[in-house]
Amino acid sequence: VPNPNTLNYDITYHKLELSVDPDVYFVSGKITTTYTALANMNTLYFDLANELTVASVTQNGVNLTYTQNGSNELVITLPATQTTGTAATVEITYSGAPPFNGFNAFTTEVRNNGSKTLFTLSEPFGARDWWPCKQDLNDKINSIDVYITAPFQYVAVSNGVEPEAPVINGSNKTTHFHHGYPIPAYLICMAVTDYTVYNQTAGTAPNT
């Protein structure tokens, strides 16, 4: 069931900047969300598991007041009434060990060959277990960017296409995926392990 507290806005864009390690059951990140008000708003609700801790919420570089109400919700107080039809962006910085629910939306495991693996499976309502979101199957996000920072020896994947090569910074590597089609929160995913990468060319020239 969608959270009725999240029905007063429409999400148009998410940027997920996530830091993970398949060897550690933990996630930290910054989620940037652009949304449009469907009614006059003074507070903004996100679905977020109680087990994850928000460190800050900002809008245009200004810290906003917020609370985690114990009902798997993050409640943000907007700086002023946001009027119907206007857009705004908030940035949420958070971290924690996701809870074990349902299909275990966030999983780390060691496979039979010793490979360490991290992956997510959020459907239908597990996305809030690992990132602050709007768990409404009807509100599809127009586009997303996912940046996964993990130890450099792993391959990280998410939805869409990889617009540029991963960036190595010390012992970590950040991989960027962009998805430019409408997508509900539960289909946003990531997986990190020692994948073998195969490259194939398909199509007929010039459409390769």
Tab-separated table of N, CA and C in Angstrom, residues 66-148:
chain	number	residue	atom	x	y	z
A	66	TYR	N	14.430	18.033	10.294
A	66	TYR	CA	13.814	16.757	9.939
A	66	TYR	C	13.699	15.892	11.176
A	67	THR	N	12.889	14.861	11.077
A	67	THR	CA	12.798	13.866	12.133
A	67	THR	C	12.549	12.500	11.511
A	68	GLN	N	13.046	11.463	12.165
A	68	GLN	CA	12.685	10.091	11.817
A	68	GLN	C	11.680	9.650	12.876
A	69	ASN	N	10.442	9.399	12.467
A	69	ASN	CA	9.337	9.302	13.417
A	69	ASN	C	9.117	7.910	13.999
A	70	GLY	N	10.007	6.956	13.676
A	70	GLY	CA	9.841	5.619	14.230
A	70	GLY	C	8.855	4.757	13.471
A	71	SER	N	8.214	5.320	12.447
A	71	SER	CA	7.268	4.576	11.613
A	71	SER	C	7.818	4.373	10.214
A	72	ASN	N	9.131	4.205	10.110
A	72	ASN	CA	9.810	4.017	8.823
A	72	ASN	C	9.551	5.187	7.889
A	73	GLU	N	9.566	6.403	8.468
A	73	GLU	CA	9.375	7.622	7.696
A	73	GLU	C	10.417	8.659	8.095
A	74	LEU	N	10.844	9.413	7.099
A	74	LEU	CA	11.651	10.610	7.309
A	74	LEU	C	10.734	11.793	7.010
A	75	VAL	N	10.590	12.690	7.977
A	75	VAL	CA	9.689	13.836	7.839
A	75	VAL	C	10.536	15.108	7.811
A	76	ILE	N	10.508	15.798	6.676
A	76	ILE	CA	11.331	16.992	6.466
A	76	ILE	C	10.438	18.218	6.549
A	77	THR	N	10.858	19.205	7.329
A	77	THR	CA	10.131	20.468	7.401
A	77	THR	C	10.686	21.404	6.339
A	78	LEU	N	9.849	21.831	5.414
A	78	LEU	CA	10.290	22.722	4.350
A	78	LEU	C	10.482	24.134	4.899
A	79	PRO	N	11.393	24.929	4.305
A	79	PRO	CA	11.685	26.263	4.843
A	79	PRO	C	10.513	27.227	4.719
A	80	ALA	N	9.625	26.957	3.767
A	80	ALA	CA	8.414	27.775	3.586
A	80	ALA	C	7.404	26.897	2.866
A	81	THR	N	6.165	27.321	2.817
A	81	THR	CA	5.150	26.556	2.091
A	81	THR	C	5.544	26.460	0.619
A	82	GLN	N	5.605	25.229	0.122
A	82	GLN	CA	5.867	25.020	-1.300
A	82	GLN	C	4.526	24.919	-2.005
A	83	THR	N	4.339	25.750	-3.013
A	83	THR	CA	3.019	25.849	-3.634
A	83	THR	C	2.840	24.828	-4.747
A	84	THR	N	1.596	24.471	-4.974
A	84	THR	CA	1.226	23.480	-5.982
A	84	THR	C	1.853	23.808	-7.333
A	85	GLY	N	2.464	22.787	-7.945
A	85	GLY	CA	3.022	22.957	-9.283
A	85	GLY	C	4.464	23.409	-9.318
A	86	THR	N	5.050	23.748	-8.159
A	86	THR	CA	6.444	24.185	-8.147
A	86	THR	C	7.358	23.003	-7.841
A	87	ALA	N	8.584	23.084	-8.342
A	87	ALA	CA	9.570	22.021	-8.145
A	87	ALA	C	10.617	22.446	-7.127
A	88	ALA	N	11.211	21.460	-6.474
A	88	ALA	CA	12.279	21.713	-5.515
A	88	ALA	C	13.161	20.472	-5.456
A	89	THR	N	14.344	20.633	-4.860
A	89	THR	CA	15.305	19.534	-4.734
A	89	THR	C	15.806	19.470	-3.301
A	90	VAL	N	15.902	18.254	-2.757
A	90	VAL	CA	16.493	18.061	-1.430
A	90	VAL	C	17.587	17.007	-1.532
A	91	GLU	N	18.570	17.130	-0.629
A	91	GLU	CA	19.664	16.164	-0.549
A	91	GLU	C	19.650	15.542	0.835
A	92	ILE	N	19.603	14.224	0.885
A	92	ILE	CA	19.541	13.485	2.147
A	92	ILE	C	20.815	12.657	2.280
A	93	THR	N	21.559	12.876	3.348
A	93	THR	CA	22.757	12.090	3.646
A	93	THR	C	22.414	11.126	4.782
A	94	TYR	N	22.750	9.850	4.616
A	94	TYR	CA	22.303	8.833	5.570
A	94	TYR	C	23.277	7.664	5.576
A	95	SER	N	23.094	6.755	6.542
A	95	SER	CA	23.895	5.527	6.581
A	95	SER	C	23.251	4.534	7.538
A	96	GLY	N	23.727	3.298	7.474
A	96	GLY	CA	23.257	2.294	8.421
A	96	GLY	C	23.308	0.892	7.863
A	97	ALA	N	22.974	-0.057	8.735
A	97	ALA	CA	22.860	-1.464	8.345
A	97	ALA	C	21.391	-1.743	8.059
A	98	PRO	N	21.037	-2.042	6.813
A	98	PRO	CA	19.628	-2.240	6.467
A	98	PRO	C	18.987	-3.370	7.267
A	99	PRO	N	17.681	-3.253	7.543
A	99	PRO	CA	16.981	-4.323	8.261
A	99	PRO	C	16.791	-5.554	7.374
A	100	PHE	N	16.515	-6.686	8.011
A	100	PHE	CA	16.211	-7.919	7.281
A	100	PHE	C	14.693	-8.052	7.206
A	101	ASN	N	14.136	-7.798	6.020
A	101	ASN	CA	12.689	-7.866	5.815
A	101	ASN	C	12.404	-8.560	4.490
A	102	GLY	N	11.220	-9.128	4.361
A	102	GLY	CA	10.750	-9.609	3.064
A	102	GLY	C	11.776	-10.457	2.344
A	103	PHE	N	12.164	-9.993	1.160
A	103	PHE	CA	13.157	-10.720	0.370
A	103	PHE	C	14.581	-10.332	0.753
A	104	ASN	N	14.748	-9.605	1.865
A	104	ASN	CA	16.043	-9.020	2.221
A	104	ASN	C	16.499	-8.110	1.074
A	105	ALA	N	15.956	-6.900	1.068
A	105	ALA	CA	16.154	-5.970	-0.041
A	105	ALA	C	17.627	-5.672	-0.285
A	106	PHE	N	18.438	-5.787	0.754
A	106	PHE	CA	19.871	-5.497	0.671
A	106	PHE	C	20.590	-6.711	1.235
A	107	THR	N	21.474	-7.306	0.434
A	107	THR	CA	22.099	-8.570	0.832
A	107	THR	C	23.592	-8.541	0.546
A	108	THR	N	24.381	-9.053	1.489
A	108	THR	CA	25.784	-9.376	1.216
A	108	THR	C	25.949	-10.871	1.478
A	109	GLU	N	26.756	-11.520	0.642
A	109	GLU	CA	26.962	-12.951	0.838
A	109	GLU	C	28.292	-13.380	0.242
A	110	VAL	N	28.765	-14.531	0.690
A	110	VAL	CA	29.955	-15.158	0.109
A	110	VAL	C	29.487	-16.367	-0.681
A	111	ARG	N	29.785	-16.374	-1.982
A	111	ARG	CA	29.356	-17.487	-2.824
A	111	ARG	C	30.278	-18.691	-2.632
A	112	ASN	N	29.888	-19.787	-3.244
A	112	ASN	CA	30.623	-21.040	-3.041
A	112	ASN	C	32.088	-20.934	-3.428
A	113	ASN	N	32.392	-20.089	-4.417
A	113	ASN	CA	33.794	-19.970	-4.860
A	113	ASN	C	34.566	-18.951	-4.034
A	114	GLY	N	33.940	-18.412	-2.969
A	114	GLY	CA	34.612	-17.449	-2.111
A	114	GLY	C	34.399	-16.007	-2.512
A	115	SER	N	33.746	-15.771	-3.640
A	115	SER	CA	33.506	-14.399	-4.094
A	115	SER	C	32.523	-13.702	-3.169
A	116	LYS	N	32.847	-12.451	-2.850
A	116	LYS	CA	31.952	-11.645	-2.029
A	116	LYS	C	31.028	-10.841	-2.935
A	117	THR	N	29.764	-10.810	-2.581
A	117	THR	CA	28.733	-10.222	-3.434
A	117	THR	C	27.809	-9.347	-2.599
A	118	LEU	N	27.409	-8.228	-3.178
A	118	LEU	CA	26.386	-7.361	-2.588
A	118	LEU	C	25.345	-7.105	-3.657
A	119	PHE	N	24.061	-7.227	-3.287
A	119	PHE	CA	23.023	-6.934	-4.277
A	119	PHE	C	21.748	-6.491	-3.580
A	120	THR	N	20.855	-5.853	-4.354
A	120	THR	CA	19.579	-5.399	-3.812
A	120	THR	C	18.440	-6.043	-4.593
A	121	LEU	N	17.302	-6.242	-3.888
A	121	LEU	CA	16.075	-6.738	-4.501
A	121	LEU	C	14.926	-6.090	-3.733
A	122	SER	N	14.401	-4.986	-4.267
A	122	SER	CA	13.519	-4.124	-3.486
A	122	SER	C	12.038	-4.396	-3.643
A	123	GLU	N	11.648	-5.180	-4.663
A	123	GLU	CA	10.217	-5.289	-4.898
A	123	GLU	C	9.540	-6.123	-3.808
A	124	PRO	N	8.274	-5.783	-3.411
A	124	PRO	CA	7.595	-4.577	-3.876
A	124	PRO	C	7.876	-3.333	-3.029
A	125	PHE	N	8.137	-3.527	-1.721
A	125	PHE	CA	8.254	-2.375	-0.827
A	125	PHE	C	9.515	-2.461	0.037
A	126	GLY	N	10.633	-2.846	-0.581
A	126	GLY	CA	11.879	-2.971	0.177
A	126	GLY	C	12.872	-1.862	-0.075
A	127	ALA	N	12.582	-0.948	-0.999
A	127	ALA	CA	13.555	0.103	-1.311
A	127	ALA	C	13.884	0.939	-0.081
A	128	ARG	N	12.885	1.195	0.757
A	128	ARG	CA	13.117	2.028	1.950
A	128	ARG	C	14.104	1.383	2.914
A	129	ASP	N	14.344	0.074	2.756
A	129	ASP	CA	15.270	-0.608	3.652
A	129	ASP	C	16.720	-0.232	3.378
A	130	TRP	N	16.987	0.387	2.210
A	130	TRP	CA	18.385	0.759	1.944
A	130	TRP	C	18.582	2.161	1.398
A	131	TRP	N	17.478	2.896	1.088
A	131	TRP	CA	17.650	4.308	0.709
A	131	TRP	C	16.329	5.053	0.899
A	132	PRO	N	16.405	6.366	1.183
A	132	PRO	CA	15.197	7.175	1.388
A	132	PRO	C	14.505	7.444	0.062
A	133	CYS	N	13.230	7.041	-0.042
A	133	CYS	CA	12.559	7.042	-1.332
A	133	CYS	C	11.065	7.236	-1.131
A	134	LYS	N	10.323	7.175	-2.215
A	134	LYS	CA	8.866	7.163	-2.194
A	134	LYS	C	8.429	5.824	-2.768
A	135	GLN	N	7.941	4.954	-1.897
A	135	GLN	CA	7.609	3.584	-2.317
A	135	GLN	C	6.200	3.533	-2.886
A	136	ASP	N	5.996	4.205	-3.993
A	136	ASP	CA	4.691	4.231	-4.633
A	136	ASP	C	4.860	3.676	-6.031
A	137	LEU	N	4.177	2.572	-6.323
A	137	LEU	CA	4.354	1.924	-7.622
A	137	LEU	C	3.826	2.783	-8.764
A	138	ASN	N	3.018	3.800	-8.444
A	138	ASN	CA	2.431	4.650	-9.483
A	138	ASN	C	3.266	5.873	-9.812
A	139	ASP	N	4.131	6.299	-8.900
A	139	ASP	CA	4.953	7.487	-9.154
A	139	ASP	C	6.276	7.036	-9.749
A	140	LYS	N	6.327	7.036	-11.070
A	140	LYS	CA	7.565	6.630	-11.733
A	140	LYS	C	8.488	7.829	-11.866
A	141	ILE	N	9.759	7.626	-11.563
A	141	ILE	CA	10.768	8.672	-11.623
A	141	ILE	C	11.210	8.809	-13.081
A	142	ASN	N	11.296	10.040	-13.593
A	142	ASN	CA	11.578	10.242	-15.022
A	142	ASN	C	12.971	9.771	-15.402
A	143	SER	N	13.958	10.050	-14.551
A	143	SER	CA	15.325	9.626	-14.853
A	143	SER	C	16.110	9.538	-13.561
A	144	ILE	N	17.164	8.705	-13.594
A	144	ILE	CA	18.014	8.527	-12.413
A	144	ILE	C	19.476	8.471	-12.834
A	145	ASP	N	20.333	8.882	-11.903
A	145	ASP	CA	21.764	8.640	-11.981
A	145	ASP	C	22.166	7.909	-10.714
A	146	VAL	N	22.927	6.822	-10.872
A	146	VAL	CA	23.385	6.036	-9.733
A	146	VAL	C	24.906	6.007	-9.763
A	147	TYR	N	25.519	6.449	-8.672
A	147	TYR	CA	26.976	6.423	-8.521
A	147	TYR	C	27.299	5.465	-7.384
A	148	ILE	N	28.004	4.386	-7.695
A	148	ILE	CA	28.343	3.369	-6.698
A	148	ILE	C	29.842	3.431	-6.433
